[in-house]
Each structure stands twice: as structure tokens, then as C-alpha cells.
Amino acid sequence: MLDTGADTSLVARGVLEALTQMGKVLRVNPVAGITLSPVGKEKIMTRIVTFDEVVLTTSAGPLMLRNLSFYVEEDNGSMEVIVGRPIMRLLGYSTDKLLVEARKVRPDWELGVAQSDNLEPGAAPAATPGMRRLYAEPPMLPDEEDSVERHETRTATPTMHPTNLTEVIQYLEKKVEIASEMGLTLDGQARLTTILHVRADSFRVDFGNDPPVRVAPMQVHLKAGAEPVRAQPRRYSPTDREFLDRHTRALLDHGLVYKNHRSRWASAPRIVRKKEQDSDPTADPRMTIDTRSVNEKTEPMPWPMPVLDVVIGELEGARFFFVLDWFRGYWQLPLHPDSQELYSFVTHRGIYTPTRVPMGVTDAVAYCQGVVEEIFGDLLGHCMLAWLDDNIITEEALLDVLDQVLARCEQYGLKLHAKKCTFFSTKVKWCGRIISADGVTHCPERVQGLVEMQRPRTAGELQQFVCAANWMRQSLPEYSRISAALYEALDRVAQVVGSRKKNQLSKVRLEDVNWGDAEVASFEAVRTALLKMVPLAHPNPTMDVCLYTDASQDFWGAAVTQLPAGEAQRPLAEQDHRPLAFLSGRFVGAASRWSTIKKEAYAIVEATRRLEYLLLRPRGFRLYTDHRNLVYIFNPYATDGTMARYQADKLQRWALSLMSFQYIIDHVPGDVNVWGDLLSRWGAGQVREDEHEATRVARLAVVERVSPLEDPEFVWPSETEIKAVQDAAREAAQDLEGAQQTGERELMVMPSGQVWIPADAEDLRQRLCVIAHTGASGHRGAQTTQRALESVFYWKTLAVDVAAFVGECLHCMATASGRISRPFGETLVATKPNEILHFDYLSMVEGDGGVKYVLVLKDGMSGYVELVACLQATADTACQALIDWFKRFGVVHQWVSDQGAHFRNQIVERLQRALGAQHHFVTAYTPWANGTVEVVNREVLKCMKALLSERRLAIRDWPALLPVVQAALNSMPADRLGGKSPLTAFTALPGGTQLTSILHPAILRRPLSTGLHRRSKNIWTVSAWLWTDSTRRW
């Protein structure tokens, strides 16, 4: 029966019994006792039943009602069913409409006869039990009444609203089965089933005629003077055209768009592939709208988006989770009629105007987050977290909160995706991360996709890889360092094309912008780091938080961990550190020229600024650093009394930022490698390319620093040994790589003159690298060592082997320094030997005999140097050194030096006038103006430190090594000299490295490839003049 006076729907117990006898399975669920007062007495309803299908016969045909719920009248055994007023309203019944239609028929109705047509004379009318009016006693409060009405209307779905709730319920029941597999108890399963059946109308699996979410529609505002833009239809593949036809037809059928061929605005759709298509070829892609031209003409909506890392930090203590995903996200959000035309889109079928918020709109993200705050505001941060249309609930009373959230969805008309929701789990995927009670990790599918990505061929592919990896950098220790080469490659491309947009970068092939071994190594290092990604723990307020920072020449890093209370007093190796976050960065621009202590101080300040949400806590945190770094921040003049005012002001700002934190300083001496020990626990740090000075010192401290050349087991290579390995290679039919046997010494020699070393002679190759790099070779750089080897020997992987050898040299690690580019400007350039003489004093540690300085003299053309140990940096010493140079090589008439008192004085001036020379003084405080000698100063310091370390000598012993350093600087081949050594270029003497002692002079006299065709014309001329005209005066 249809009863417009009934407040709810009612079914007699007899109906349920009859259906049960027929073998029908009924969905009956218990409910809290609800008191209903029919005519004559009160009744308490304790059960509710939901019928999958109820058919009503009409004159126009059957009307199907799906998922119709009734309260069960327990003491009524009849076959009566009452459909109450809420369902009648949903079906379209209106008392006012009925009376209006009746008045149209006639304004005056006589009903006296009709009332008694079916009554016997004298009989009193009897109330039919099933037609009794139901009303609540005592009267329901408004919210209770609304609750009952919503309960009925949410499940009664006529066929005129084609939402298939049967399919929805099937998916929801599967979710219950999954929850049981995840450990949900039997009582919990029953409760979850009840909640999902009662709230089933809040879920969807396909588009339906659902109204938008009941919130204020999104309205955008155009900028002043904005003109309409109308894109032309794009060319789509046949498959994409078929999808667009299906998709737009579905949007039209459900009222989400309408055709609007007169729209002045139109944007083109973009078809985006979904990951589901990889496993299901029949799955549809996603349609987005390219609204960039429209976005440029609208005012952006301000809204404070939450920081995802901060939001995730609130998950501490949660053991069980459920995740809710909106169905078709933005398509549920209303779009204001005044803004609908702006986001019209054009396809090959015409122009469509949306009535809901499309994806790609500037304000869509902010508006969506605002809707989330409006609907779930009081739940957020307590038992629920939300990031746009992804919601996660973490309360221990999980099912109670689930019911609250679904009730809120029902109140606002928000629909959820039945397939993508998870209702009980100990580990869930949310916002691309795996959340569990143990901590947070990134989604394995995303990580695997990056790891399996092929090496990029275009800059667009490289940008895509870098951006994806950057999103995970908080779980990657030292990300900035290992990815630096990739960012440098992108910077080079951006400078070439003048843009960082992907469509522009995709036009550039990486091989055209110097993509080489360094970039490939960086790419592989990032992929390796992704495989070793560190899981992050949830912040625990009962634990101690620790901050570790570190800085090197080019990079800085920070790690925040937490420890169980009391473990900080134990040795580091025994502490149970649980990482919370990693940070890293790169020093560029002016920051790259900061002092080491300033860089280390910056790492502390920047880490506290960016990780404030972890470090601002009542118990404070423990800061592990060298105490000198904090002294530098809080009392800069105690460290550097000559510091400029602007630098001191900057440090004062840093100090103010640190004063807002409460922390305990754990002093870590600079030579203790806490950072490396910490990272090694999580598999990081093995691919370091440029170690921090403290790390280098720590590594050297545990290695016996002895020269390989002085090792008793070291065997000096010989010509006989080389011939033996060559013969063995020929007998094994190895590739000779073009080498031919000489008639003189029977050695295999390349056409360019180098002695060929077989590929399998690994031990021999390593010993040759030792000779070319260590000892008297002075531990020069990789290029210099490579050039020395290439002048005598050849093997295919020589460049790679030398780079690896020099990179792993422990002595060089302690002395390595970066390249310092000097500003552009004019400088004096020599075109022949002994034309310009540069000189400068280099301050050293006091050595044996009280020697404190080295006077460096350098020929401007060849780079030949002399190093003179001095007790004092005086004019007399300088004059004597100049005279010694002139008496050996002749007078130089052009001198270059700084304006130090030891050079700019009467003694030096008298010598200058006596010889008829010119003395050029460089501008004060511009050492790069005399940069050619400053480079020598750095090389002297580097070689000296390496040799002292190698030979295990005290620092005071450096004067004894000065001749060795001078010989190393003068004998190593140089690129700018076409492969010749400074000694050869200056004196025409053969010179050479220690390698020349291995071979017979007859082999060394063979012509070698000099590579001078790549050098400048001037150098080639000078070099040729040096070699072919020995009669000229030097």
C-alpha cells in the first residue's frame, strides 16, 4: 500500500516468513530500538529489511523499486507492506500537485456517496491495520526525522535513476571479504556489512543521474580585459575518437555537459593514458581539458593547501586504516552557471559545456580541498586525513568513524568509488605512499617503474625521470649529490631552448648536449638509490628526535631520526635510529664560495627551517654537530674578526631562527664520520663521488697510509713483462685493436706509437696507473694522469680506468678541491718561452729549518715552474730568486706579480731598471688577475699534502718534498701544450714521467700522436718552432 501519511515504510512479519518459506534470501539487519506509534498503541522496531526489487503495477506498466528498506512489524502476521511518504516524494508524489490536478477537472467535488459505496447499511467503518498512520511518539526531533527520511530515500532507487546498486553491493561485499582476510573479527565483519548496506547509496561504480555535491558551486573570475579563446579541434587517433564519443555521450546522458555550439570559449581535450590500460587493454583512458589558455585569463583562488609530509606525520599510533576515494572526483563538484561557458571543450563532434568542475582548471585543486574542509572539517586531524579526493581514516574505533564519514558523505551527496575504497587494513596505499603502523614507504609500483625506465634519450624524458624521483627525495639520503649531473644536464638544455617546458625539452636529444659518462653514472646512482629507499617512521612523541647535518664543497645534507628514550647515551653503533626524513641541497652561485664552516652552519639552519614540523616539540631535539658551527652562527666575530657587516647580519638572522627551537648539542668533532656511519645503516652512501673532508679524514685514519711504490709486494713493470702479456694475448686470439709488432724490440705498438696493453692484463694496468699517478708524479688530477699514460701506453679502457683509480685514491680524497672559475677580463698572454714571468709567495706551515714560504716562479707560455723555499717573504729573497732564473734561462723583460710589499719596493725596482724590464702589478684583491700562478699554488698544496700522506711524513718535512713537487709539475704532459710537458716546451729537453723508465729508448723515439690539431694555432706554431729550429735563441 502507498500511504502518504506514514513517516516511514513498514512491512509485516508475515511477509518475511512467506518469502523465507519460498527460499528467498533476505537482507535483514538489526537496528537500535525505534519507537513508532500506530493507531492505538506504541511499537518498538528492532529489525530492518532491504528488498532487492519491489514491483508496483501501474496502468503504464510495471515500476521497479530497487533496494527498498522497511522496518519490520513483529506482531503482524499479515501480508501487508506500507510504502511511506519519503518514498512517495522520491517517486514524484505531491499533495499540492494532486489537488491542482483535481481542481483542473472540476472546482467542486461531491464525495458523500463515494465514502459509503462499499459499506453495509448501519456498519461502522473499520480501520484497516495496514493503513494505520504511523507517527513518532514522542514527536521526533528535526534531525531524527531527517535521519529516518534519508535512510529511506538513500536506498529506494527507481529505474528512472539508473544507478545499479546491486553491482555496488557486490563490490562492497567483496571488500568485506578482503577485510576479513586482513584480520577483521566476525563481529566487525557483521558491523561493517550493516554499515555498507545501509550506506550503499553513497557508493558508485558508474555514472548516474546524481545531483552534484551540496556545496556552493565553484565560480571563477576573469581578469580585467580578458578576451575569449576558442581552440580548434585536434587530430585524434581512431581509438581516441571512439573513446571521446563514448565519454561525451555518457556525460550528456547524465547531465554533466550539454552541447553549446555558440560558446565563445572552447578548449581542446587531452587523452591521458591510465595505468589500468597496461593490464586491461579494454580499459578507457582519462579525458582532461587543456585549459591553460583559459587559466591565464582567470584570477586564481587562494586556499592554503596542506603539506603532505606534515599531514602524514599525524599517523603515529594508528594500526588500522580505511581509505575512501571519490567517484569521478571533480565531476561531482558543481560549477557556477556564470563560469560554465569558460570551460567548454571542443571535439570532432562539436562544443560541449560542462556543468561540473573539469580537471585541469586552475582553481579546481583549491576548490576541491575547500570542499573537503567543509564536509569533513571537524574530523580532519583527529581521526581522518584528506588530500583532495583521497581520504584516509586512522581511528582505532574504525567502524564507528566509518559510519560517521559515510553519513557525512550522504548528507552532502558525495559519492565514493566502490571499487577503489578499502574498509579495513593494516597497510594501505594513500597519495602514492604505503602507510602502515611501522611507517611510510613509497608505492612499489612507482619505484619499480622508475627503476625499470630506460636511459633517457631526450631532455623531456630526463625531466620526467628527475621530477618523479624528486617527489621521493625525502626518503633518499644525499639525493642532491647523486642527481647533480642530471640537473646540470637539464640546465644546459634549458639554456639552449630557452624554456623548461616538457614539450620544448622533448625536442632536444641528450647526445647533442654533452650527455656523457658522468650523467649516465648519476642516472644509475639515482636508480640504485631508489632500490635502497629508506622507509620513514611515524613521529613518536615519547622518543628522542635527533638531527644530523653535513656539508661538503658542493652539497649539504640532513637526516632526522628518532631514538627510544635513553638510547642517546649509548654508543652510536648500538643506537636504534629510526629515520623520519632526509634533506639535501646543492650550493650554487654565491653560496658555492662560502667557507666550509659557513656551509656546515647553513645545513643546520636550513634543516631546522624545512623540518620545523618534526623539530618543534616540547622535549626539543638533539643536534649532532661540531660546536664550532654554532659558535660561528651565534658569535661570528669570535671566528672571523674581519667579517663584513652584511655577513654578520645574515648570521644574526640565522641565529634568530635557531632561537625558536629547543635543542641539546651533542658535540661531534670534525674528524669523526658520524654521518657516514649513520647512512651506512640504510644502505646509503656507497656511491659517494666527492666525500666531505671529515669523511675523507676518517677513511684515511683506518687505512695504513703507505706508498704503493714502497710496498714490498709491488713489482715495477718491465718491458719483458709487457712483451709476455702481449704474447699471451696473441696466443689467446684476443683482439689486437690494430697493434703491430715492432722490429726493434718485438713489442706490439699502436700506429700512433703507444705500446699496446692487452685488455685482460688488469694487474699490469693497475700498476701502470700507480706509477703515472703516485710518487714522483705528484698525485696530479685524472686528466693529467691520463695524458701521461697515453703518451706511452694504450688500452681501450684507459680513460675509464684512470678516472676510477684517481677517484679512489685515498691521498687525493683528503686534498681534492673544486675548480674555481675566474671572472672574464683582460690578462697578459705569452706567445714564446721566457717572455713573461709570473711569481708569488705561498705561505706554508713552518717546516724544518724554520722555512715558512715558497716563492713560486712560472713561465707564462710553457708553465714551467721553480719552487724556492724561503725563511721569510722578503724583497731580498725575491730578487735573488729572479737573478737565479735569469742566469740560467736569460732575462725576462715582462714580470707579473701582486702588489705585496715584498714585490713593490725599491730593491725590486732597482733590479727591474738595471735589466730594462717591465713590472706589471695586478689590481689589489683580484688574485684571479694573476691566476696562472694561483693555479700553481693550489697544485703545490695538493701535491704536497698527498705526498706527505703517501710517504707517512710529518708536516714539518714538507721542504724535503719540494723538489719532487717541482719535478712532478714540470714533467707531466699538459693539454694546452699539445701533450708536451712544461719542461719540454720550455727547454726542449725530452723530460717525461716515471713511465719512460719502463721502456727502451728506442721505443720512446717512435713518433707519437700529439693531438696538436685540436689546439690553438698559436700553440702549434710555438711548439713547432721549439722542435724544428734549435738554433734560435731561447
Coordinates of N, CA and C in Angstrom, one line a residue, residues 591-723:
A591 N 76.7 31.0 -2.9 CA 76.8 30.0 -1.8 C 78.0 29.1 -2.0
S592 N 78.3 28.8 -3.3 CA 79.4 27.9 -3.6 C 80.7 28.4 -3.2
R593 N 80.8 29.7 -2.9 CA 82.1 30.3 -2.5 C 82.2 30.5 -1.0
W594 N 81.2 30.1 -0.3 CA 81.2 30.2 1.2 C 82.3 29.3 1.8
S595 N 82.8 29.7 2.9 CA 83.7 28.9 3.7 C 83.1 27.6 4.1
T596 N 83.9 26.6 4.5 CA 83.4 25.3 4.9 C 82.5 25.4 6.2
I597 N 82.9 26.2 7.1 CA 82.2 26.4 8.4 C 80.8 27.0 8.1
K598 N 80.8 28.0 7.2 CA 79.5 28.6 6.8 C 78.6 27.7 6.2
K599 N 79.1 26.8 5.3 CA 78.3 25.8 4.6 C 77.7 24.8 5.7
E600 N 78.5 24.4 6.6 CA 78.0 23.5 7.6 C 77.0 24.2 8.5
A601 N 77.1 25.5 8.8 CA 76.2 26.2 9.6 C 74.9 26.3 8.8
Y602 N 75.0 26.6 7.5 CA 73.8 26.7 6.7 C 73.0 25.4 6.7
A603 N 73.6 24.3 6.7 CA 72.9 23.0 6.7 C 72.1 22.9 8.0
I604 N 72.6 23.3 9.1 CA 71.8 23.3 10.3 C 70.6 24.2 10.2
V605 N 70.8 25.4 9.8 CA 69.7 26.4 9.7 C 68.6 26.0 8.7
E606 N 69.0 25.5 7.5 CA 68.0 25.1 6.5 C 67.3 23.9 6.9
A607 N 67.9 22.9 7.6 CA 67.2 21.7 8.1 C 66.2 22.1 9.1
T608 N 66.5 23.0 10.0 CA 65.5 23.3 11.1 C 64.4 24.1 10.4
R609 N 64.6 24.9 9.4 CA 63.5 25.6 8.8 C 62.6 24.7 8.0
R610 N 63.1 23.8 7.3 CA 62.3 22.9 6.4 C 61.7 21.7 7.2
L611 N 62.3 21.4 8.3 CA 61.7 20.2 9.1 C 61.2 20.7 10.4
E612 N 60.7 21.9 10.4 CA 60.2 22.5 11.6 C 59.0 21.7 12.3
Y613 N 58.2 21.0 11.4 CA 57.1 20.2 11.9 C 57.6 19.0 12.7
L614 N 58.8 18.6 12.5 CA 59.4 17.5 13.3 C 60.2 17.9 14.5
L615 N 60.7 19.1 14.4 CA 61.7 19.5 15.4 C 61.1 20.4 16.5
L616 N 60.0 21.1 16.2 CA 59.3 22.0 17.2 C 58.5 21.1 18.1
R617 N 59.0 20.7 19.2 CA 58.3 19.8 20.1 C 58.7 20.1 21.6
P618 N 57.8 19.8 22.5 CA 58.1 20.2 23.9 C 59.4 19.7 24.5
R619 N 59.8 18.5 24.0 CA 61.0 17.9 24.5 C 62.3 18.3 23.8
G620 N 62.1 19.1 22.7 CA 63.2 19.6 21.9 C 63.8 18.4 21.1
F621 N 65.0 18.6 20.6 CA 65.7 17.6 19.9 C 67.2 17.7 20.1
R622 N 67.9 16.6 19.7 CA 69.4 16.6 19.9 C 70.0 16.9 18.6
L623 N 70.9 17.9 18.6 CA 71.6 18.4 17.4 C 73.0 17.8 17.5
Y624 N 73.4 17.0 16.5 CA 74.7 16.4 16.4 C 75.5 17.2 15.4
T625 N 76.5 18.0 15.9 CA 77.3 18.9 15.0 C 78.6 19.2 15.8
D626 N 79.5 19.8 15.0 CA 80.7 20.3 15.6 C 80.3 21.7 16.3
H627 N 80.7 21.8 17.5 CA 80.3 23.0 18.3 C 80.7 24.3 17.6
R628 N 81.8 24.2 16.8 CA 82.3 25.4 16.2 C 81.3 26.0 15.2
N629 N 80.4 25.2 14.6 CA 79.4 25.7 13.7 C 78.4 26.6 14.4
L630 N 78.0 26.2 15.6 CA 77.1 27.1 16.3 C 77.8 28.3 16.9
V631 N 79.0 28.2 17.2 CA 79.8 29.4 17.7 C 79.8 30.4 16.5
Y632 N 80.0 29.9 15.3 CA 80.1 30.7 14.1 C 78.8 31.5 13.9
I633 N 77.7 30.8 14.2 CA 76.4 31.4 14.0 C 76.1 32.5 15.0
F634 N 76.3 32.1 16.3 CA 75.9 33.0 17.4 C 77.0 34.0 17.8
N635 N 78.2 33.8 17.4 CA 79.2 34.8 17.7 C 80.2 34.8 16.5
P636 N 79.8 35.4 15.4 CA 80.6 35.3 14.2 C 82.0 36.0 14.3
Y637 N 82.0 37.1 15.1 CA 83.3 37.8 15.1 C 84.3 37.1 16.0
A638 N 83.9 36.1 16.8 CA 84.8 35.3 17.5 C 85.6 34.3 16.6
T639 N 84.9 34.0 15.5 CA 85.6 33.2 14.5 C 86.3 33.9 13.4
D640 N 85.8 35.1 13.0 CA 86.4 35.9 12.0 C 86.2 37.4 12.4
G641 N 87.3 37.9 12.9 CA 87.2 39.3 13.4 C 87.1 40.3 12.3
T642 N 87.4 39.9 11.1 CA 87.3 40.9 9.9 C 86.1 40.7 9.1
M643 N 85.1 40.0 9.6 CA 83.9 39.6 8.8 C 83.1 40.9 8.4
A644 N 82.6 41.0 7.2 CA 81.9 42.1 6.7 C 80.5 42.2 7.5
R645 N 80.0 43.4 7.5 CA 78.8 43.6 8.3 C 77.6 42.8 7.7
Y646 N 77.5 42.8 6.4 CA 76.3 42.1 5.8 C 76.4 40.6 6.1
Q647 N 77.6 40.0 6.2 CA 77.7 38.6 6.5 C 77.3 38.4 8.0
A648 N 77.7 39.3 8.9 CA 77.4 39.2 10.3 C 75.9 39.3 10.4
D649 N 75.2 40.2 9.6 CA 73.8 40.4 9.7 C 73.1 39.1 9.3
K650 N 73.6 38.5 8.3 CA 73.0 37.2 7.8 C 73.1 36.1 8.9
L651 N 74.2 36.0 9.6 CA 74.4 35.1 10.6 C 73.5 35.4 11.8
Q652 N 73.2 36.7 12.0 CA 72.3 37.0 13.1 C 70.9 36.6 12.8
R653 N 70.5 36.7 11.5 CA 69.2 36.2 11.2 C 69.1 34.6 11.4
W654 N 70.2 34.0 11.0 CA 70.2 32.5 11.2 C 70.1 32.2 12.7
A655 N 70.8 33.0 13.6 CA 70.7 32.8 15.0 C 69.3 33.0 15.5
L656 N 68.6 34.0 15.0 CA 67.3 34.2 15.5 C 66.3 33.1 15.1
S657 N 66.5 32.5 13.9 CA 65.7 31.4 13.5 C 66.0 30.1 14.4
L658 N 67.2 29.9 14.9 CA 67.5 28.8 15.7 C 67.0 29.0 17.1
M659 N 66.9 30.3 17.6 CA 66.4 30.5 18.9 C 65.0 30.1 19.2
S660 N 64.2 29.9 18.2 CA 62.8 29.4 18.4 C 62.8 27.9 18.7
F661 N 63.9 27.2 18.6 CA 64.0 25.8 18.8 C 64.6 25.5 20.2
Q662 N 64.2 24.4 20.8 CA 64.8 23.9 22.0 C 65.6 22.6 21.6
Y663 N 66.9 22.7 21.9 CA 67.7 21.6 21.4 C 68.9 21.4 22.4
I664 N 69.4 20.2 22.4 CA 70.6 19.8 23.1 C 71.7 19.5 22.1
I665 N 72.9 20.2 22.3 CA 74.0 20.0 21.4 C 74.8 18.8 21.8
D666 N 75.0 17.8 20.9 CA 75.9 16.7 21.0 C 77.1 17.0 20.2
H667 N 78.2 17.4 20.8 CA 79.4 17.8 20.0 C 80.0 16.6 19.3
V668 N 80.2 16.8 18.0 CA 80.8 15.8 17.1 C 82.1 16.4 16.5
P669 N 83.3 15.9 16.9 CA 84.5 16.5 16.3 C 84.5 16.4 14.8
G670 N 85.2 17.3 14.2 CA 85.2 17.4 12.7 C 85.8 16.1 12.0
D671 N 86.6 15.4 12.8 CA 87.2 14.2 12.2 C 86.5 12.9 12.5
V672 N 85.3 13.0 13.0 CA 84.5 11.8 13.3 C 83.4 11.7 12.3
N673 N 83.3 10.6 11.6 CA 82.4 10.4 10.5 C 81.1 9.8 11.0
V674 N 80.4 10.6 11.8 CA 79.0 10.1 12.2 C 78.1 10.0 11.1
W675 N 78.2 11.0 10.2 CA 77.2 11.0 9.0 C 77.3 9.7 8.2
G676 N 78.6 9.4 7.8 CA 78.7 8.2 7.0 C 78.3 6.9 7.7
D677 N 78.6 6.8 9.0 CA 78.2 5.6 9.8 C 76.7 5.5 9.8
L678 N 76.0 6.7 10.0 CA 74.6 6.7 10.1 C 73.9 6.2 8.8
L679 N 74.4 6.8 7.6 CA 73.8 6.5 6.3 C 74.1 5.0 6.0
S680 N 75.2 4.5 6.4 CA 75.5 3.1 6.0 C 74.5 2.1 6.6
R681 N 73.8 2.5 7.6 CA 72.8 1.5 8.2 C 71.7 1.3 7.2
W682 N 71.4 2.3 6.4 CA 70.2 2.2 5.5 C 70.6 2.0 4.0
G683 N 71.9 1.5 3.9 CA 72.3 1.2 2.5 C 72.7 2.4 1.7
A684 N 72.8 3.6 2.3 CA 73.2 4.8 1.5 C 74.7 5.1 1.7
G685 N 75.1 5.9 0.8 CA 76.5 6.4 0.9 C 77.6 5.6 0.2
Q686 N 77.2 4.5 -0.4 CA 78.2 3.7 -1.1 C 78.7 4.3 -2.4
V687 N 77.8 5.2 -3.0 CA 78.2 5.7 -4.3 C 78.7 7.2 -4.2
R688 N 79.3 7.5 -3.1 CA 79.7 8.9 -2.9 C 80.8 9.2 -3.9
E689 N 80.7 10.4 -4.5 CA 81.7 10.8 -5.5 C 82.6 11.9 -5.0
D690 N 82.1 12.7 -4.1 CA 83.0 13.7 -3.5 C 82.7 13.7 -2.0
E691 N 83.6 13.1 -1.3 CA 83.4 13.0 0.2 C 83.6 14.3 0.9
H692 N 82.9 14.4 2.0 CA 83.2 15.6 2.9 C 84.6 15.4 3.5
E693 N 85.2 16.5 3.9 CA 86.6 16.4 4.4 C 86.7 15.5 5.6
A694 N 85.6 15.6 6.5 CA 85.7 14.8 7.7 C 85.6 13.3 7.3
T695 N 84.8 13.0 6.3 CA 84.7 11.6 5.9 C 86.0 11.1 5.3
R696 N 86.7 12.0 4.5 CA 88.0 11.6 3.9 C 89.0 11.3 5.0
V697 N 89.0 12.2 6.0 CA 90.0 12.0 7.1 C 89.7 10.7 7.9
A698 N 88.4 10.5 8.1 CA 88.1 9.3 8.8 C 88.5 8.0 8.0
R699 N 88.3 8.0 6.7 CA 88.6 6.9 5.9 C 90.2 6.7 5.9
L700 N 90.9 7.8 5.8 CA 92.3 7.7 5.8 C 92.9 7.2 7.1
A701 N 92.1 7.5 8.2 CA 92.6 7.1 9.5 C 92.6 5.6 9.7
V702 N 91.8 4.9 9.0 CA 91.7 3.4 9.2 C 92.5 2.7 8.1
V703 N 93.1 3.4 7.2 CA 93.9 2.7 6.2 C 95.4 3.0 6.4
E704 N 96.2 2.0 6.3 CA 97.6 2.3 6.5 C 98.1 3.1 5.3
R705 N 98.5 4.3 5.6 CA 98.9 5.2 4.6 C 100.4 4.9 4.2
V706 N 100.6 4.1 3.2 CA 101.9 3.7 2.7 C 101.9 3.9 1.2
S707 N 103.0 4.3 0.6 CA 103.0 4.5 -0.8 C 103.0 3.1 -1.5
P708 N 102.2 2.9 -2.5 CA 102.2 1.6 -3.2 C 103.6 1.3 -3.8
L709 N 104.3 2.4 -4.2 CA 105.6 2.2 -4.8 C 106.6 1.6 -3.8
E710 N 106.3 1.9 -2.5 CA 107.3 1.4 -1.5 C 106.8 0.1 -0.8
D711 N 105.6 -0.4 -1.3 CA 105.2 -1.7 -0.8 C 106.1 -2.8 -1.3
P712 N 106.5 -3.7 -0.4 CA 107.5 -4.8 -0.8 C 106.9 -5.7 -1.8
E713 N 105.6 -5.8 -1.9 CA 104.9 -6.7 -2.9 C 104.7 -6.0 -4.2
F714 N 105.0 -4.7 -4.3 CA 104.8 -4.0 -5.6 C 106.0 -4.4 -6.5
V715 N 105.6 -4.8 -7.7 CA 106.6 -5.2 -8.8 C 106.6 -4.1 -9.9
W716 N 107.7 -3.5 -10.1 CA 107.8 -2.5 -11.1 C 107.7 -3.1 -12.5
P717 N 106.8 -2.6 -13.3 CA 106.6 -3.3 -14.7 C 107.9 -3.2 -15.5
S718 N 108.1 -4.1 -16.3 CA 109.3 -4.1 -17.2 C 108.8 -4.4 -18.6
E719 N 109.8 -4.1 -19.5 CA 109.5 -4.4 -21.0 C 109.3 -5.9 -21.2
T720 N 110.0 -6.7 -20.5 CA 109.9 -8.1 -20.6 C 108.5 -8.6 -20.2
E721 N 108.0 -8.1 -19.1 CA 106.7 -8.5 -18.6 C 105.6 -8.0 -19.7
I722 N 105.8 -6.8 -20.2 CA 104.8 -6.3 -21.2 C 104.8 -7.2 -22.4
K723 N 106.0 -7.6 -22.9 CA 106.1 -8.5 -24.1 C 105.4 -9.8 -23.8

